[in-house]
Amino acid sequence: MDLSNLAPNAGAKTRDDFRRGRGHGSGNGKTAGKGHKGQKARSGAPRPGFEGGQMPLFRRIPKRGFKCRNTKDIVAINVSELNKFDDNATVTVETLIEAGIVKNPRDGVKILGNGELTKKLTVSVDAASKAAVEKIEAAGGKFEVK
């Protein structure tokens, strides 16, 4: 145990609604935890990242590319992986997680048409390619969009 790995006890609560600057008896009076004088002790202190007029670090570092905020992170699995299930089973995202085929479904699961399917299954996931739907139906099963 040293200073670098101190942490509050499990279940201990920290509150952010403490009233600062309400007298010495509160334990946080007078300077209200801001120290003595200086720019950071006064109202209107600069925002985080302000470097006193110097070009801030986040503007000095080059930016490359584009990151779309609306993209979905879809987990893709192949039709051949569904052979792990028994005949006439219903395949959902939950059963895929239980079988260990999918670890983290993120924004959805999509079935791709790579490989062969030999079992008759009812597949209910977020999406599937045309080839995957054809292979599921050719094996006697059916595909439903969740």
Tab-separated table of N, CA, C and O in Angstrom, residues 12-110:
chain	number	residue	atom	x	y	z
A	12	ALA	N	-18.152	3.201	-0.037
A	12	ALA	CA	-18.080	4.552	0.509
A	12	ALA	C	-18.593	5.530	-0.529
A	12	ALA	O	-18.300	5.405	-1.715
A	13	LYS	N	-19.364	6.505	-0.090
A	13	LYS	CA	-19.949	7.453	-1.031
A	13	LYS	C	-19.225	8.776	-0.934
A	13	LYS	O	-18.884	9.228	0.158
A	14	THR	N	-18.990	9.405	-2.062
A	14	THR	CA	-18.446	10.751	-2.084
A	14	THR	C	-19.524	11.647	-2.660
A	14	THR	O	-20.137	11.312	-3.669
A	15	ARG	N	-19.759	12.786	-2.004
A	15	ARG	CA	-20.819	13.682	-2.435
A	15	ARG	C	-20.222	14.940	-3.035
A	15	ARG	O	-19.181	15.417	-2.607
A	16	ASP	N	-20.914	15.500	-4.015
A	16	ASP	CA	-20.425	16.687	-4.686
A	16	ASP	C	-21.248	17.925	-4.326
A	16	ASP	O	-21.019	18.993	-4.855
A	17	ASP	N	-22.229	17.777	-3.403
A	17	ASP	CA	-23.095	18.896	-3.089
A	17	ASP	C	-22.673	19.610	-1.798
A	17	ASP	O	-23.477	20.262	-1.145
A	18	PHE	N	-21.389	19.479	-1.430
A	18	PHE	CA	-20.882	20.112	-0.213
A	18	PHE	C	-20.872	21.628	-0.380
A	18	PHE	O	-20.449	22.145	-1.419
A	19	ARG	N	-21.344	22.369	0.656
A	19	ARG	CA	-21.410	23.829	0.589
A	19	ARG	C	-20.095	24.419	1.070
A	19	ARG	O	-19.809	24.425	2.258
A	20	ARG	N	-19.311	24.900	0.127
A	20	ARG	CA	-18.009	25.476	0.461
A	20	ARG	C	-18.149	26.941	0.858
A	20	ARG	O	-19.056	27.627	0.417
A	21	GLY	N	-17.186	27.415	1.655
A	21	GLY	CA	-17.145	28.825	2.009
A	21	GLY	C	-18.238	29.234	2.967
A	21	GLY	O	-18.771	30.343	2.867
A	22	ARG	N	-18.617	28.374	3.907
A	22	ARG	CA	-19.672	28.699	4.853
A	22	ARG	C	-19.140	28.757	6.285
A	22	ARG	O	-19.770	28.263	7.208
A	23	GLY	N	-17.959	29.310	6.467
A	23	GLY	CA	-17.405	29.527	7.792
A	23	GLY	C	-16.402	28.475	8.213
A	23	GLY	O	-16.348	27.370	7.663
A	24	HIS	N	-15.593	28.845	9.231
A	24	HIS	CA	-14.525	27.953	9.701
A	24	HIS	C	-15.056	26.643	10.250
A	24	HIS	O	-14.416	25.603	10.116
A	25	GLY	N	-16.225	26.690	10.877
A	25	GLY	CA	-16.768	25.490	11.509
A	25	GLY	C	-17.090	24.382	10.518
A	25	GLY	O	-17.140	23.212	10.878
A	26	SER	N	-17.296	24.728	9.264
A	26	SER	CA	-17.633	23.708	8.263
A	26	SER	C	-16.408	22.914	7.837
A	26	SER	O	-16.526	21.875	7.206
A	27	GLY	N	-15.212	23.435	8.148
A	27	GLY	CA	-13.992	22.753	7.729
A	27	GLY	C	-13.556	23.166	6.346
A	27	GLY	O	-12.504	22.756	5.868
A	28	ASN	N	-14.366	23.989	5.678
A	28	ASN	CA	-13.982	24.442	4.341
A	28	ASN	C	-14.428	25.897	4.160
A	28	ASN	O	-15.068	26.252	3.194
A	29	GLY	N	-14.078	26.728	5.153
A	29	GLY	CA	-14.453	28.131	5.107
A	29	GLY	C	-13.330	28.980	4.554
A	29	GLY	O	-12.389	28.489	3.936
A	30	LYS	N	-13.412	30.278	4.781
A	30	LYS	CA	-12.432	31.269	4.356
A	30	LYS	C	-12.116	31.181	2.876
A	30	LYS	O	-12.829	31.731	2.064
A	31	THR	N	-11.073	30.458	2.465
A	31	THR	CA	-10.719	30.437	1.038
A	31	THR	C	-11.471	29.362	0.263
A	31	THR	O	-11.304	29.240	-0.944
A	32	ALA	N	-12.267	28.569	0.949
A	32	ALA	CA	-13.130	27.561	0.314
A	32	ALA	C	-12.363	26.580	-0.568
A	32	ALA	O	-12.805	26.193	-1.639
A	33	GLY	N	-11.181	26.193	-0.100
A	33	GLY	CA	-10.410	25.186	-0.829
A	33	GLY	C	-9.695	25.703	-2.045
A	33	GLY	O	-9.119	24.927	-2.811
A	34	LYS	N	-9.667	27.047	-2.256
A	34	LYS	CA	-9.025	27.596	-3.444
A	34	LYS	C	-7.633	28.150	-3.160
A	34	LYS	O	-7.004	28.723	-4.045
A	35	GLY	N	-7.155	28.036	-1.918
A	35	GLY	CA	-5.845	28.584	-1.591
A	35	GLY	C	-5.921	30.096	-1.466
A	35	GLY	O	-6.987	30.658	-1.273
A	36	HIS	N	-4.779	30.781	-1.564
A	36	HIS	CA	-4.728	32.234	-1.379
A	36	HIS	C	-4.484	32.939	-2.703
A	36	HIS	O	-3.500	32.665	-3.385
A	37	LYS	N	-5.343	33.861	-3.038
A	37	LYS	CA	-5.212	34.762	-4.184
A	37	LYS	C	-4.915	34.021	-5.491
A	37	LYS	O	-5.153	32.831	-5.608
A	38	GLY	N	-4.462	34.712	-6.484
A	38	GLY	CA	-4.134	34.099	-7.765
A	38	GLY	C	-5.338	33.955	-8.667
A	38	GLY	O	-6.490	34.045	-8.237
A	39	GLN	N	-5.070	33.740	-9.960
A	39	GLN	CA	-6.141	33.693	-10.954
A	39	GLN	C	-7.136	32.572	-10.683
A	39	GLN	O	-8.333	32.734	-10.857
A	40	LYS	N	-6.646	31.431	-10.233
A	40	LYS	CA	-7.542	30.289	-10.031
A	40	LYS	C	-8.392	30.422	-8.775
A	40	LYS	O	-9.322	29.651	-8.582
A	41	ALA	N	-8.068	31.385	-7.921
A	41	ALA	CA	-8.866	31.593	-6.725
A	41	ALA	C	-10.044	32.526	-7.003
A	41	ALA	O	-10.979	32.595	-6.216
A	42	ARG	N	-10.008	33.252	-8.114
A	42	ARG	CA	-11.019	34.256	-8.396
A	42	ARG	C	-12.104	33.702	-9.315
A	42	ARG	O	-11.906	32.702	-9.993
A	43	SER	N	-13.245	34.410	-9.328
A	43	SER	CA	-14.300	33.991	-10.245
A	43	SER	C	-13.868	34.300	-11.669
A	43	SER	O	-13.075	35.218	-11.901
A	44	GLY	N	-14.380	33.547	-12.629
A	44	GLY	CA	-13.994	33.759	-14.021
A	44	GLY	C	-12.637	33.178	-14.332
A	44	GLY	O	-11.956	33.627	-15.251
A	45	ALA	N	-12.196	32.176	-13.559
A	45	ALA	CA	-10.917	31.523	-13.843
A	45	ALA	C	-10.998	30.862	-15.206
A	45	ALA	O	-12.089	30.484	-15.664
A	46	PRO	N	-9.875	30.729	-15.917
A	46	PRO	CA	-9.926	30.190	-17.279
A	46	PRO	C	-10.417	28.745	-17.317
A	46	PRO	O	-10.270	28.004	-16.346
A	47	ARG	N	-10.955	28.384	-18.471
A	47	ARG	CA	-11.497	27.034	-18.650
A	47	ARG	C	-10.369	25.993	-18.623
A	47	ARG	O	-9.196	26.339	-18.839
A	48	PRO	N	-10.692	24.736	-18.400
A	48	PRO	CA	-9.670	23.681	-18.437
A	48	PRO	C	-8.992	23.639	-19.808
A	48	PRO	O	-9.649	23.729	-20.840
A	49	GLY	N	-7.702	23.518	-19.825
A	49	GLY	CA	-6.946	23.470	-21.076
A	49	GLY	C	-6.434	24.820	-21.530
A	49	GLY	O	-5.634	24.899	-22.459
A	50	PHE	N	-6.864	25.914	-20.874
A	50	PHE	CA	-6.381	27.254	-21.249
A	50	PHE	C	-4.942	27.404	-20.783
A	50	PHE	O	-4.612	27.069	-19.652
A	51	GLU	N	-4.073	27.896	-21.683
A	51	GLU	CA	-2.648	27.979	-21.376
A	51	GLU	C	-2.153	29.420	-21.398
A	51	GLU	O	-1.036	29.695	-21.837
A	52	GLY	N	-2.999	30.356	-20.963
A	52	GLY	CA	-2.559	31.730	-20.830
A	52	GLY	C	-2.269	32.409	-22.146
A	52	GLY	O	-1.374	33.243	-22.228
A	53	GLY	N	-2.963	32.094	-23.188
A	53	GLY	CA	-2.746	32.739	-24.476
A	53	GLY	C	-1.844	31.935	-25.398
A	53	GLY	O	-1.851	32.129	-26.607
A	54	GLN	N	-1.039	31.038	-24.846
A	54	GLN	CA	-0.251	30.122	-25.687
A	54	GLN	C	-1.213	29.189	-26.409
A	54	GLN	O	-2.272	28.863	-25.898
A	55	MET	N	-0.859	28.766	-27.612
A	55	MET	CA	-1.722	27.858	-28.369
A	55	MET	C	-1.896	26.564	-27.570
A	55	MET	O	-0.922	25.885	-27.258
A	56	PRO	N	-3.126	26.211	-27.190
A	56	PRO	CA	-3.334	25.049	-26.320
A	56	PRO	C	-2.897	23.737	-26.979
A	56	PRO	O	-2.896	23.610	-28.208
A	57	LEU	N	-2.575	22.779	-26.127
A	57	LEU	CA	-2.073	21.485	-26.602
A	57	LEU	C	-3.048	20.827	-27.566
A	57	LEU	O	-2.653	20.297	-28.606
A	58	PHE	N	-4.349	20.856	-27.246
A	58	PHE	CA	-5.306	20.161	-28.103
A	58	PHE	C	-5.450	20.831	-29.465
A	58	PHE	O	-5.982	20.225	-30.394
A	59	ARG	N	-4.980	22.065	-29.625
A	59	ARG	CA	-4.971	22.705	-30.945
A	59	ARG	C	-3.631	22.560	-31.634
A	59	ARG	O	-3.529	22.717	-32.851
A	60	ARG	N	-2.550	22.282	-30.864
A	60	ARG	CA	-1.217	22.111	-31.461
A	60	ARG	C	-1.053	20.741	-32.104
A	60	ARG	O	-0.290	20.578	-33.050
A	61	ILE	N	-1.739	19.745	-31.574
A	61	ILE	CA	-1.577	18.370	-32.064
A	61	ILE	C	-2.336	18.216	-33.384
A	61	ILE	O	-3.484	18.639	-33.493
A	62	PRO	N	-1.703	17.618	-34.412
A	62	PRO	CA	-2.387	17.469	-35.696
A	62	PRO	C	-3.563	16.505	-35.598
A	62	PRO	O	-3.522	15.518	-34.870
A	63	LYS	N	-4.625	16.845	-36.325
A	63	LYS	CA	-5.796	15.986	-36.382
A	63	LYS	C	-5.839	15.325	-37.755
A	63	LYS	O	-5.616	15.978	-38.764
A	64	ARG	N	-6.132	14.051	-37.783
A	64	ARG	CA	-6.163	13.330	-39.049
A	64	ARG	C	-7.464	12.561	-39.171
A	64	ARG	O	-7.937	11.971	-38.200
A	65	GLY	N	-8.020	12.559	-40.367
A	65	GLY	CA	-9.169	11.706	-40.644
A	65	GLY	C	-10.472	12.258	-40.110
A	65	GLY	O	-10.590	13.412	-39.720
A	66	PHE	N	-11.455	11.380	-40.092
A	66	PHE	CA	-12.803	11.754	-39.707
A	66	PHE	C	-13.416	10.585	-38.954
A	66	PHE	O	-13.263	9.433	-39.335
A	67	LYS	N	-14.082	10.867	-37.855
A	67	LYS	CA	-14.734	9.821	-37.071
A	67	LYS	C	-16.210	10.149	-36.992
A	67	LYS	O	-16.622	11.112	-36.354
A	68	CYS	N	-17.018	9.360	-37.662
A	68	CYS	CA	-18.458	9.588	-37.685
A	68	CYS	C	-19.059	9.154	-36.344
A	68	CYS	O	-18.835	8.033	-35.887
A	69	ARG	N	-19.827	10.042	-35.727
A	69	ARG	CA	-20.406	9.728	-34.428
A	69	ARG	C	-21.614	8.806	-34.543
A	69	ARG	O	-22.057	8.243	-33.552
A	70	ASN	N	-22.170	8.678	-35.735
A	70	ASN	CA	-23.401	7.913	-35.898
A	70	ASN	C	-23.177	6.479	-36.367
A	70	ASN	O	-24.138	5.778	-36.648
A	71	THR	N	-21.920	6.039	-36.490
A	71	THR	CA	-21.675	4.683	-36.958
A	71	THR	C	-22.089	3.665	-35.899
A	71	THR	O	-22.054	3.953	-34.695
A	72	LYS	N	-22.464	2.502	-36.346
A	72	LYS	CA	-22.802	1.419	-35.439
A	72	LYS	C	-21.706	0.360	-35.543
A	72	LYS	O	-21.203	0.078	-36.620
A	73	ASP	N	-21.354	-0.217	-34.411
A	73	ASP	CA	-20.324	-1.249	-34.367
A	73	ASP	C	-21.032	-2.607	-34.369
A	73	ASP	O	-21.489	-3.078	-33.335
A	74	ILE	N	-21.155	-3.192	-35.553
A	74	ILE	CA	-21.892	-4.443	-35.739
A	74	ILE	C	-20.926	-5.624	-35.661
A	74	ILE	O	-19.873	-5.606	-36.301
A	75	VAL	N	-21.293	-6.651	-34.895
A	75	VAL	CA	-20.478	-7.862	-34.800
A	75	VAL	C	-20.956	-8.836	-35.876
A	75	VAL	O	-22.139	-9.160	-35.941
A	76	ALA	N	-20.034	-9.281	-36.731
A	76	ALA	CA	-20.392	-10.181	-37.832
A	76	ALA	C	-19.956	-11.606	-37.496
A	76	ALA	O	-18.836	-11.827	-37.040
A	77	ILE	N	-20.859	-12.563	-37.721
A	77	ILE	CA	-20.494	-13.977	-37.587
A	77	ILE	C	-20.964	-14.714	-38.837
A	77	ILE	O	-21.915	-14.298	-39.493
A	78	ASN	N	-20.291	-15.794	-39.168
A	78	ASN	CA	-20.609	-16.542	-40.376
A	78	ASN	C	-21.666	-17.604	-40.106
A	78	ASN	O	-21.818	-18.093	-38.979
A	79	VAL	N	-22.370	-17.977	-41.160
A	79	VAL	CA	-23.424	-19.006	-41.093
A	79	VAL	C	-22.857	-20.330	-40.579
A	79	VAL	O	-23.526	-21.054	-39.837
A	80	SER	N	-21.605	-20.633	-40.918
A	80	SER	CA	-21.009	-21.915	-40.523
A	80	SER	C	-20.907	-22.054	-38.999
A	80	SER	O	-20.915	-23.162	-38.472
A	81	GLU	N	-20.843	-20.934	-38.268
A	81	GLU	CA	-20.740	-20.996	-36.808
A	81	GLU	C	-22.050	-21.417	-36.147
A	81	GLU	O	-22.067	-21.803	-34.985
A	82	LEU	N	-23.161	-21.340	-36.892
A	82	LEU	CA	-24.458	-21.720	-36.328
A	82	LEU	C	-24.624	-23.229	-36.237
A	82	LEU	O	-25.596	-23.708	-35.651
A	83	ASN	N	-23.684	-23.994	-36.824
A	83	ASN	CA	-23.757	-25.457	-36.750
A	83	ASN	C	-23.533	-25.977	-35.328
A	83	ASN	O	-23.769	-27.150	-35.055
A	84	LYS	N	-23.080	-25.111	-34.408
A	84	LYS	CA	-22.881	-25.526	-33.019
A	84	LYS	C	-24.210	-25.787	-32.319
A	84	LYS	O	-24.258	-26.476	-31.310
A	85	PHE	N	-25.299	-25.212	-32.846
A	85	PHE	CA	-26.604	-25.366	-32.215
A	85	PHE	C	-27.274	-26.662	-32.655
A	85	PHE	O	-26.965	-27.216	-33.706
A	86	ASP	N	-28.228	-27.150	-31.839
A	86	ASP	CA	-28.974	-28.361	-32.165
A	86	ASP	C	-30.026	-28.051	-33.219
A	86	ASP	O	-30.387	-26.905	-33.443
A	87	ASP	N	-30.535	-29.121	-33.861
A	87	ASP	CA	-31.625	-28.957	-34.831
A	87	ASP	C	-32.842	-28.329	-34.156
A	87	ASP	O	-33.117	-28.582	-32.980
A	88	ASN	N	-33.585	-27.525	-34.915
A	88	ASN	CA	-34.810	-26.853	-34.471
A	88	ASN	C	-34.593	-25.895	-33.297
A	88	ASN	O	-35.537	-25.559	-32.581
A	89	ALA	N	-33.354	-25.452	-33.091
A	89	ALA	CA	-33.072	-24.497	-32.016
A	89	ALA	C	-33.400	-23.088	-32.491
A	89	ALA	O	-33.429	-22.795	-33.689
A	90	THR	N	-33.674	-22.206	-31.532
A	90	THR	CA	-33.872	-20.799	-31.834
A	90	THR	C	-32.603	-20.052	-31.476
A	90	THR	O	-32.137	-20.123	-30.344
A	91	VAL	N	-32.039	-19.363	-32.467
A	91	VAL	CA	-30.778	-18.643	-32.273
A	91	VAL	C	-31.081	-17.161	-32.087
A	91	VAL	O	-31.643	-16.525	-32.973
A	92	THR	N	-30.723	-16.640	-30.917
A	92	THR	CA	-30.853	-15.206	-30.646
A	92	THR	C	-29.492	-14.684	-30.203
A	92	THR	O	-28.539	-15.460	-30.061
A	93	VAL	N	-29.407	-13.383	-29.973
A	93	VAL	CA	-28.144	-12.793	-29.508
A	93	VAL	C	-27.756	-13.404	-28.160
A	93	VAL	O	-26.592	-13.703	-27.914
A	94	GLU	N	-28.755	-13.636	-27.300
A	94	GLU	CA	-28.483	-14.200	-25.972
A	94	GLU	C	-27.919	-15.619	-26.078
A	94	GLU	O	-26.981	-15.971	-25.362
A	95	THR	N	-28.500	-16.435	-26.978
A	95	THR	CA	-28.001	-17.809	-27.117
A	95	THR	C	-26.615	-17.823	-27.759
A	95	THR	O	-25.811	-18.703	-27.462
A	96	LEU	N	-26.327	-16.848	-28.627
A	96	LEU	CA	-24.986	-16.744	-29.215
A	96	LEU	C	-23.950	-16.407	-28.146
A	96	LEU	O	-22.824	-16.912	-28.175
A	97	ILE	N	-24.330	-15.573	-27.185
A	97	ILE	CA	-23.420	-15.222	-26.090
A	97	ILE	C	-23.192	-16.438	-25.195
A	97	ILE	O	-22.059	-16.743	-24.811
A	98	GLU	N	-24.275	-17.182	-24.888
A	98	GLU	CA	-24.155	-18.371	-24.042
A	98	GLU	C	-23.280	-19.431	-24.697
A	98	GLU	O	-22.516	-20.120	-24.022
A	99	ALA	N	-23.382	-19.560	-26.028
A	99	ALA	CA	-22.589	-20.563	-26.748
A	99	ALA	C	-21.140	-20.123	-26.923
A	99	ALA	O	-20.302	-20.901	-27.373
A	100	GLY	N	-20.832	-18.870	-26.598
A	100	GLY	CA	-19.462	-18.382	-26.720
A	100	GLY	C	-19.087	-17.934	-28.114
A	100	GLY	O	-17.912	-17.683	-28.388
A	101	ILE	N	-20.060	-17.844	-29.012
A	101	ILE	CA	-19.770	-17.402	-30.386
A	101	ILE	C	-19.570	-15.893	-30.410
A	101	ILE	O	-18.706	-15.372	-31.097
A	102	VAL	N	-20.383	-15.169	-29.640
A	102	VAL	CA	-20.279	-13.707	-29.534
A	102	VAL	C	-19.945	-13.365	-28.092
A	102	VAL	O	-20.585	-13.866	-27.176
A	103	LYS	N	-18.917	-12.523	-27.904
A	103	LYS	CA	-18.565	-12.113	-26.549
A	103	LYS	C	-19.292	-10.836	-26.156
A	103	LYS	O	-19.860	-10.742	-25.091
A	104	ASN	N	-19.243	-9.825	-27.023
A	104	ASN	CA	-19.874	-8.531	-26.745
A	104	ASN	C	-20.657	-8.112	-27.976
A	104	ASN	O	-20.067	-7.787	-29.005
A	105	PRO	N	-21.991	-8.102	-27.916
A	105	PRO	CA	-22.782	-7.811	-29.119
A	105	PRO	C	-22.715	-6.362	-29.581
A	105	PRO	O	-23.136	-6.048	-30.686
A	106	ARG	N	-22.166	-5.455	-28.787
A	106	ARG	CA	-22.032	-4.033	-29.125
A	106	ARG	C	-23.345	-3.465	-29.643
A	106	ARG	O	-24.336	-3.472	-28.932
A	107	ASP	N	-23.390	-2.987	-30.920
A	107	ASP	CA	-24.611	-2.359	-31.440
A	107	ASP	C	-25.494	-3.321	-32.220
A	107	ASP	O	-26.529	-2.921	-32.734
A	108	GLY	N	-25.106	-4.578	-32.350
A	108	GLY	CA	-25.927	-5.534	-33.078
A	108	GLY	C	-25.103	-6.691	-33.611
A	108	GLY	O	-23.873	-6.646	-33.647
A	109	VAL	N	-25.800	-7.749	-34.048
A	109	VAL	CA	-25.150	-8.936	-34.602
A	109	VAL	C	-25.696	-9.174	-36.000
A	109	VAL	O	-26.908	-9.116	-36.220
A	110	LYS	N	-24.798	-9.428	-36.951
A	110	LYS	CA	-25.196	-9.703	-38.326
A	110	LYS	C	-24.636	-11.057	-38.741
A	110	LYS	O	-23.481	-11.374	-38.466
